[in-house]
Amino acid sequence: MRGGVSASRVFMPPGPWRTLFEFLRERFPHVPEHILEARLARGDIVDGAGMAQRADKPYQAQGWLWYYREVPDEAAVPFELKVLYRDDALIAVDKPHFLASTPGGQYLRETALTRLREQLSMPEISPMHRLDRETAGVLLFCADPDKRGAYQSLFQSRQVQKEYEAWAPWRADLALPLCRRSHLLAVPGRFVMQEAPGEPNSETHIEVQARQGEWAHYRLRPTTGRKHQLRVHMNALGITICNDRYYPIDQAMDLDDDLSRPLQLLARAIAFPDPFSGQIRRFESELELQGPTTVSASR
C-alpha cells in the first residue's frame, strides 16, 4: 500500500503479445504510452514477488501484475475527516460533503478510506458501508479483518438503524409522517436511479422536524440501502433535497462542485447490536446542515 492506496492487479492471459509493454498498451488503451513507460521505469508495476517489471520483458502468460492506479489532477477536498470513535474493531468518522467514501472512478486519494488509512497508518482498514460523495455524516470502518464479516452481516440482515436529516421544500398538501416504498432501478448509461413499476425494493420513513418558511427540516429513516434512495424518494414526493444536482433527473446538471452549496443531506446517526458484546452501539455526527441559506437559486 502506498499513501493509503491499495495496489490493483491485472491477469496476463495467453495471447500474441511479444513483450510486457505490448500487452499493457492493449490492456490499458486509455493510458498514453509515455505514462505507461514512465510507470514501468519508476518500478510502479510489479509481479507477484514484488519485482519491478521492464517494458521489454518477454511476455509470460498465466501470471499477475500489480500496479497503483493514478488519477491525474485529482481535486482536493478542503474539509476535515474527523474520527468520532475508535477501538480495536470499529472506527466511526464524520465524512464531510464532497469526499468519496472509497476509491473509484476519478477519486483515489481524496476519499475517506484512503485518508483514514494514511492518517492512522492502518492499511487493513476496510469500509462497513458507503455514503454518497455529496452526503456528509457518520461512516463506519472495520479495523480488524477477522471481525468484518460479523459486522457486515448486520447490514445484510437489516439490523442497522440509520437516521438522516435533510432540508427540502415544504409541502402543505403532503401528509406526514409517511413511509415511501418503491421499486428503484438504475437509469441506463447514467449515474442516477429512478422509480419504476415492480415489487418495492426500497423503503424510507419520512417526517418533519421543523419548518422555516417555504423550507422544512426532515428526518429520514431508511430500512433499505439502495443507491440514492433518499434522494429519489424525496424527489418523487415533490420535495427534492436542497442543492441536489442529480435530481430531478431531467434537469441540466452542473458537473463542477460548488463547495459553497453542499447537498443538504446528513447521515446523523447509526446504531446496531454489537455481534460480539451484544450491546447497542450508536454513533452520532457532530456536523450540522447549513440549511436554506445554501439553497441554490434554481430550487
PDB file of C-alpha atoms in Angstrom, residues 13-215:
ATOM      1  CA  PRO A  13      -3.907 -14.346 -20.248  1.00  0.00           C
ATOM      2  CA  PRO A  14      -2.479 -16.311 -23.186  1.00  0.00           C
ATOM      3  CA  GLY A  15      -2.112 -14.041 -26.199  1.00  0.00           C
ATOM      4  CA  PRO A  16       0.018 -12.817 -29.090  1.00  0.00           C
ATOM      5  CA  TRP A  17       1.992 -10.153 -27.209  1.00  0.00           C
ATOM      6  CA  ARG A  18       5.755 -10.401 -27.534  1.00  0.00           C
ATOM      7  CA  THR A  19       6.649  -8.015 -24.719  1.00  0.00           C
ATOM      8  CA  LEU A  20       5.067  -6.878 -21.496  1.00  0.00           C
ATOM      9  CA  PHE A  21       4.672  -3.365 -22.903  1.00  0.00           C
ATOM     10  CA  GLU A  22       2.675  -4.627 -25.897  1.00  0.00           C
ATOM     11  CA  PHE A  23       0.239  -6.312 -23.503  1.00  0.00           C
ATOM     12  CA  LEU A  24      -0.094  -3.252 -21.246  1.00  0.00           C
ATOM     13  CA  ARG A  25      -0.632  -0.944 -24.208  1.00  0.00           C
ATOM     14  CA  GLU A  26      -3.559  -3.078 -25.394  1.00  0.00           C
ATOM     15  CA  ARG A  27      -4.912  -3.760 -21.906  1.00  0.00           C
ATOM     16  CA  PHE A  28      -4.952  -0.056 -20.963  1.00  0.00           C
ATOM     17  CA  PRO A  29      -5.656   1.761 -24.254  1.00  0.00           C
ATOM     18  CA  HIS A  30      -6.838   4.897 -22.419  1.00  0.00           C
ATOM     19  CA  VAL A  31      -3.397   5.397 -20.817  1.00  0.00           C
ATOM     20  CA  PRO A  32      -0.892   7.287 -23.017  1.00  0.00           C
ATOM     21  CA  GLU A  33       2.175   5.245 -23.931  1.00  0.00           C
ATOM     22  CA  HIS A  34       4.597   7.692 -22.328  1.00  0.00           C
ATOM     23  CA  ILE A  35       2.776   7.324 -18.995  1.00  0.00           C
ATOM     24  CA  LEU A  36       2.986   3.531 -19.170  1.00  0.00           C
ATOM     25  CA  GLU A  37       6.690   3.787 -19.993  1.00  0.00           C
ATOM     26  CA  ALA A  38       7.281   6.186 -17.088  1.00  0.00           C
ATOM     27  CA  ARG A  39       5.443   3.965 -14.621  1.00  0.00           C
ATOM     28  CA  LEU A  40       7.495   0.943 -15.681  1.00  0.00           C
ATOM     29  CA  ALA A  41      10.701   2.964 -15.426  1.00  0.00           C
ATOM     30  CA  ARG A  42       9.768   4.037 -11.871  1.00  0.00           C
ATOM     31  CA  GLY A  43       9.105   0.454 -10.816  1.00  0.00           C
ATOM     32  CA  ASP A  44       5.401   1.100 -10.242  1.00  0.00           C
ATOM     33  CA  ILE A  45       4.345  -2.137 -11.946  1.00  0.00           C
ATOM     34  CA  VAL A  46       5.500  -5.347 -10.237  1.00  0.00           C
ATOM     35  CA  ASP A  47       4.923  -9.096 -10.366  1.00  0.00           C
ATOM     36  CA  GLY A  48       3.582 -11.286  -7.570  1.00  0.00           C
ATOM     37  CA  ALA A  49       7.001 -11.351  -5.916  1.00  0.00           C
ATOM     38  CA  GLY A  50       7.189  -7.566  -5.887  1.00  0.00           C
ATOM     39  CA  MET A  51       9.828  -7.405  -8.637  1.00  0.00           C
ATOM     40  CA  ALA A  52       9.692  -4.326 -10.849  1.00  0.00           C
ATOM     41  CA  GLN A  53       8.866  -5.103 -14.476  1.00  0.00           C
ATOM     42  CA  ARG A  54      10.607  -3.821 -17.633  1.00  0.00           C
ATOM     43  CA  ALA A  55       8.871  -2.668 -20.796  1.00  0.00           C
ATOM     44  CA  ASP A  56      10.950  -5.000 -22.973  1.00  0.00           C
ATOM     45  CA  LYS A  57      10.478  -8.066 -20.790  1.00  0.00           C
ATOM     46  CA  PRO A  58       9.198 -11.072 -22.813  1.00  0.00           C
ATOM     47  CA  TYR A  59       5.505 -11.609 -22.190  1.00  0.00           C
ATOM     48  CA  GLN A  60       4.717 -14.529 -19.891  1.00  0.00           C
ATOM     49  CA  ALA A  61       1.072 -15.595 -19.631  1.00  0.00           C
ATOM     50  CA  GLN A  62      -0.805 -17.020 -16.637  1.00  0.00           C
ATOM     51  CA  GLY A  63       0.617 -14.534 -14.156  1.00  0.00           C
ATOM     52  CA  TRP A  64      -0.500 -11.390 -12.323  1.00  0.00           C
ATOM     53  CA  LEU A  65       0.784  -7.837 -12.424  1.00  0.00           C
ATOM     54  CA  TRP A  66       0.283  -5.418  -9.559  1.00  0.00           C
ATOM     55  CA  TYR A  67       0.115  -1.658 -10.023  1.00  0.00           C
ATOM     56  CA  TYR A  68      -1.035   1.527  -8.308  1.00  0.00           C
ATOM     57  CA  ARG A  69      -3.842   3.349 -10.019  1.00  0.00           C
ATOM     58  CA  GLU A  70      -3.345   7.046 -10.693  1.00  0.00           C
ATOM     59  CA  VAL A  71      -5.854   9.875 -11.063  1.00  0.00           C
ATOM     60  CA  PRO A  72      -4.260  12.915 -12.707  1.00  0.00           C
ATOM     61  CA  ASP A  73      -5.269  16.337 -11.381  1.00  0.00           C
ATOM     62  CA  GLU A  74      -7.472  14.913  -8.626  1.00  0.00           C
ATOM     63  CA  ALA A  75      -9.235  17.848  -6.975  1.00  0.00           C
ATOM     64  CA  ALA A  76      -8.548  18.345  -3.276  1.00  0.00           C
ATOM     65  CA  VAL A  77     -11.456  18.311  -0.819  1.00  0.00           C
ATOM     66  CA  PRO A  78     -10.661  21.059   1.745  1.00  0.00           C
ATOM     67  CA  PHE A  79     -12.733  19.603   4.578  1.00  0.00           C
ATOM     68  CA  GLU A  80     -11.680  17.595   7.633  1.00  0.00           C
ATOM     69  CA  LEU A  81     -12.389  13.913   8.112  1.00  0.00           C
ATOM     70  CA  LYS A  82     -12.913  13.666  11.878  1.00  0.00           C
ATOM     71  CA  VAL A  83     -12.592  10.426  13.829  1.00  0.00           C
ATOM     72  CA  LEU A  84     -15.581  10.167  16.191  1.00  0.00           C
ATOM     73  CA  TYR A  85     -14.709   6.810  17.764  1.00  0.00           C
ATOM     74  CA  ARG A  86     -12.002   4.179  17.543  1.00  0.00           C
ATOM     75  CA  ASP A  87     -11.329   0.817  19.149  1.00  0.00           C
ATOM     76  CA  ASP A  88      -9.641  -2.427  18.071  1.00  0.00           C
ATOM     77  CA  ALA A  89     -12.522  -3.354  15.767  1.00  0.00           C
ATOM     78  CA  LEU A  90     -14.508  -0.251  14.790  1.00  0.00           C
ATOM     79  CA  ILE A  91     -13.790   3.254  13.584  1.00  0.00           C
ATOM     80  CA  ALA A  92     -16.535   5.857  13.176  1.00  0.00           C
ATOM     81  CA  VAL A  93     -15.811   9.055  11.269  1.00  0.00           C
ATOM     82  CA  ASP A  94     -17.656  12.216  10.267  1.00  0.00           C
ATOM     83  CA  LYS A  95     -17.362  12.297   6.486  1.00  0.00           C
ATOM     84  CA  PRO A  96     -17.627  15.802   5.017  1.00  0.00           C
ATOM     85  CA  HIS A  97     -19.584  16.680   1.905  1.00  0.00           C
ATOM     86  CA  PHE A  98     -17.762  16.151  -1.434  1.00  0.00           C
ATOM     87  CA  LEU A  99     -15.442  13.430  -0.070  1.00  0.00           C
ATOM     88  CA  ALA A 100     -15.955  10.000  -1.641  1.00  0.00           C
ATOM     89  CA  SER A 101     -16.257   7.055   0.761  1.00  0.00           C
ATOM     90  CA  THR A 102     -13.916   4.714  -1.135  1.00  0.00           C
ATOM     91  CA  PRO A 103     -11.662   4.931  -4.215  1.00  0.00           C
ATOM     92  CA  GLY A 104     -13.350   4.673  -7.586  1.00  0.00           C
ATOM     93  CA  GLY A 105     -13.536   6.476 -10.910  1.00  0.00           C
ATOM     94  CA  GLN A 106     -11.930   9.900 -10.676  1.00  0.00           C
ATOM     95  CA  TYR A 107     -11.460   9.717  -6.899  1.00  0.00           C
ATOM     96  CA  LEU A 108      -8.496   7.911  -5.398  1.00  0.00           C
ATOM     97  CA  ARG A 109      -6.645   9.808  -2.687  1.00  0.00           C
ATOM     98  CA  GLU A 110      -9.459  12.220  -1.852  1.00  0.00           C
ATOM     99  CA  THR A 111     -11.575   9.504  -0.252  1.00  0.00           C
ATOM    100  CA  ALA A 112     -12.464   8.713   3.350  1.00  0.00           C
ATOM    101  CA  LEU A 113     -10.861   5.258   3.182  1.00  0.00           C
ATOM    102  CA  THR A 114      -7.554   6.477   1.766  1.00  0.00           C
ATOM    103  CA  ARG A 115      -7.334   9.398   4.176  1.00  0.00           C
ATOM    104  CA  LEU A 116      -8.112   7.202   7.175  1.00  0.00           C
ATOM    105  CA  ARG A 117      -5.595   4.508   6.252  1.00  0.00           C
ATOM    106  CA  GLU A 118      -2.894   7.123   5.867  1.00  0.00           C
ATOM    107  CA  GLN A 119      -3.906   9.171   8.895  1.00  0.00           C
ATOM    108  CA  LEU A 120      -3.923   6.179  11.249  1.00  0.00           C
ATOM    109  CA  SER A 121      -1.184   4.175   9.464  1.00  0.00           C
ATOM    110  CA  MET A 122      -3.571   1.206   9.303  1.00  0.00           C
ATOM    111  CA  PRO A 123      -3.634  -0.332   5.805  1.00  0.00           C
ATOM    112  CA  GLU A 124      -6.006  -3.101   6.928  1.00  0.00           C
ATOM    113  CA  ILE A 125      -8.944  -0.711   7.479  1.00  0.00           C
ATOM    114  CA  SER A 126     -11.969  -1.589   5.330  1.00  0.00           C
ATOM    115  CA  PRO A 127     -15.377   0.086   4.819  1.00  0.00           C
ATOM    116  CA  MET A 128     -18.521  -1.252   6.508  1.00  0.00           C
ATOM    117  CA  HIS A 129     -20.872   0.697   4.210  1.00  0.00           C
ATOM    118  CA  ARG A 130     -20.815   3.786   1.988  1.00  0.00           C
ATOM    119  CA  LEU A 131     -22.287   7.251   1.735  1.00  0.00           C
ATOM    120  CA  ASP A 132     -22.784   9.215  -1.467  1.00  0.00           C
ATOM    121  CA  ARG A 133     -19.892  11.583  -2.121  1.00  0.00           C
ATOM    122  CA  GLU A 134     -22.315  14.506  -1.794  1.00  0.00           C
ATOM    123  CA  THR A 135     -23.679  13.261   1.562  1.00  0.00           C
ATOM    124  CA  ALA A 136     -21.991  14.071   4.886  1.00  0.00           C
ATOM    125  CA  GLY A 137     -22.170  12.269   8.211  1.00  0.00           C
ATOM    126  CA  VAL A 138     -21.380   9.086  10.118  1.00  0.00           C
ATOM    127  CA  LEU A 139     -19.428   6.459   8.219  1.00  0.00           C
ATOM    128  CA  LEU A 140     -18.183   3.190   9.731  1.00  0.00           C
ATOM    129  CA  PHE A 141     -14.985   1.267   9.049  1.00  0.00           C
ATOM    130  CA  CYS A 142     -13.669  -2.028  10.387  1.00  0.00           C
ATOM    131  CA  ALA A 143     -10.140  -2.099  11.786  1.00  0.00           C
ATOM    132  CA  ASP A 144      -9.975  -5.880  12.278  1.00  0.00           C
ATOM    133  CA  PRO A 145     -10.287  -8.004   9.101  1.00  0.00           C
ATOM    134  CA  ASP A 146     -11.251 -11.054  11.179  1.00  0.00           C
ATOM    135  CA  LYS A 147     -14.321  -9.256  12.572  1.00  0.00           C
ATOM    136  CA  ARG A 148     -15.503  -7.532   9.421  1.00  0.00           C
ATOM    137  CA  GLY A 149     -17.766 -10.377   8.335  1.00  0.00           C
ATOM    138  CA  ALA A 150     -19.730 -10.332  11.591  1.00  0.00           C
ATOM    139  CA  TYR A 151     -20.330  -6.588  11.370  1.00  0.00           C
ATOM    140  CA  GLN A 152     -21.099  -6.759   7.660  1.00  0.00           C
ATOM    141  CA  SER A 153     -23.805  -9.333   8.309  1.00  0.00           C
ATOM    142  CA  LEU A 154     -25.679  -6.751  10.392  1.00  0.00           C
ATOM    143  CA  PHE A 155     -26.178  -4.617   7.301  1.00  0.00           C
ATOM    144  CA  GLN A 156     -27.240  -7.610   5.228  1.00  0.00           C
ATOM    145  CA  SER A 157     -29.819  -8.671   7.827  1.00  0.00           C
ATOM    146  CA  ARG A 158     -31.094  -5.075   8.267  1.00  0.00           C
ATOM    147  CA  GLN A 159     -30.150  -4.878  11.945  1.00  0.00           C
ATOM    148  CA  VAL A 160     -28.514  -1.481  11.430  1.00  0.00           C
ATOM    149  CA  GLN A 161     -30.677   1.569  12.098  1.00  0.00           C
ATOM    150  CA  LYS A 162     -29.777   4.738  10.200  1.00  0.00           C
ATOM    151  CA  GLU A 163     -31.060   8.278  10.716  1.00  0.00           C
ATOM    152  CA  TYR A 164     -30.613  11.095   8.228  1.00  0.00           C
ATOM    153  CA  GLU A 165     -31.520  14.764   8.166  1.00  0.00           C
ATOM    154  CA  ALA A 166     -32.330  16.839   5.102  1.00  0.00           C
ATOM    155  CA  TRP A 167     -33.525  20.300   4.119  1.00  0.00           C
ATOM    156  CA  ALA A 168     -36.091  20.343   1.340  1.00  0.00           C
ATOM    157  CA  PRO A 169     -39.175  22.332   0.289  1.00  0.00           C
ATOM    158  CA  TRP A 170     -42.273  22.350   2.483  1.00  0.00           C
ATOM    159  CA  ARG A 171     -45.464  20.935   1.016  1.00  0.00           C
ATOM    160  CA  ALA A 172     -48.630  21.727   2.929  1.00  0.00           C
ATOM    161  CA  ASP A 173     -50.591  19.123   0.941  1.00  0.00           C
ATOM    162  CA  LEU A 174     -48.212  16.276   1.851  1.00  0.00           C
ATOM    163  CA  ALA A 175     -49.455  14.169   4.765  1.00  0.00           C
ATOM    164  CA  LEU A 176     -46.524  13.495   7.063  1.00  0.00           C
ATOM    165  CA  PRO A 177     -45.125  11.376   8.570  1.00  0.00           C
ATOM    166  CA  LEU A 178     -45.228   8.819   5.771  1.00  0.00           C
ATOM    167  CA  CYS A 179     -43.444   5.728   4.505  1.00  0.00           C
ATOM    168  CA  ARG A 180     -42.262   5.749   0.897  1.00  0.00           C
ATOM    169  CA  ARG A 181     -41.891   2.336  -0.737  1.00  0.00           C
ATOM    170  CA  SER A 182     -40.965   1.872  -4.383  1.00  0.00           C
ATOM    171  CA  HIS A 183     -39.007  -0.185  -6.881  1.00  0.00           C
ATOM    172  CA  LEU A 184     -35.711   1.548  -7.714  1.00  0.00           C
ATOM    173  CA  LEU A 185     -33.773   0.888 -10.916  1.00  0.00           C
ATOM    174  CA  ALA A 186     -30.634   2.403 -12.381  1.00  0.00           C
ATOM    175  CA  VAL A 187     -31.112   4.673 -15.382  1.00  0.00           C
ATOM    176  CA  PRO A 188     -29.133   3.022 -18.230  1.00  0.00           C
ATOM    177  CA  GLY A 189     -25.918   4.860 -19.013  1.00  0.00           C
ATOM    178  CA  ARG A 190     -26.325   7.407 -16.207  1.00  0.00           C
ATOM    179  CA  PHE A 191     -25.258   7.715 -12.574  1.00  0.00           C
ATOM    180  CA  VAL A 192     -28.822   8.086 -11.312  1.00  0.00           C
ATOM    181  CA  MET A 193     -31.728   5.947 -10.153  1.00  0.00           C
ATOM    182  CA  GLN A 194     -35.430   6.069 -10.901  1.00  0.00           C
ATOM    183  CA  GLU A 195     -38.671   4.669  -9.550  1.00  0.00           C
ATOM    184  CA  ALA A 196     -40.222   2.030 -11.798  1.00  0.00           C
ATOM    185  CA  PRO A 197     -43.117  -0.428 -11.720  1.00  0.00           C
ATOM    186  CA  GLY A 198     -42.439  -3.563  -9.738  1.00  0.00           C
ATOM    187  CA  GLU A 199     -42.235  -5.024  -6.267  1.00  0.00           C
ATOM    188  CA  PRO A 200     -40.856  -2.399  -3.820  1.00  0.00           C
ATOM    189  CA  ASN A 201     -37.177  -2.886  -3.048  1.00  0.00           C
ATOM    190  CA  SER A 202     -36.714   0.329  -1.068  1.00  0.00           C
ATOM    191  CA  GLU A 203     -38.370   1.866   1.980  1.00  0.00           C
ATOM    192  CA  THR A 204     -37.903   5.212   3.734  1.00  0.00           C
ATOM    193  CA  HIS A 205     -39.777   6.698   6.701  1.00  0.00           C
ATOM    194  CA  ILE A 206     -40.074  10.490   6.394  1.00  0.00           C
ATOM    195  CA  GLU A 207     -41.175  13.070   8.970  1.00  0.00           C
ATOM    196  CA  VAL A 208     -40.801  16.812   9.567  1.00  0.00           C
ATOM    197  CA  GLN A 209     -38.631  18.061  12.434  1.00  0.00           C
ATOM    198  CA  ALA A 210     -39.019  21.798  11.873  1.00  0.00           C
ATOM    199  CA  ARG A 211     -40.212  24.321   9.321  1.00  0.00           C
ATOM    200  CA  GLN A 212     -38.558  27.534   8.137  1.00  0.00           C
ATOM    201  CA  GLY A 213     -40.755  29.437   5.721  1.00  0.00           C
ATOM    202  CA  GLU A 214     -41.011  27.534   2.455  1.00  0.00           C
ATOM    203  CA  TRP A 215     -38.413  25.005   3.621  1.00  0.00           C
TER     204      TRP A 215
END
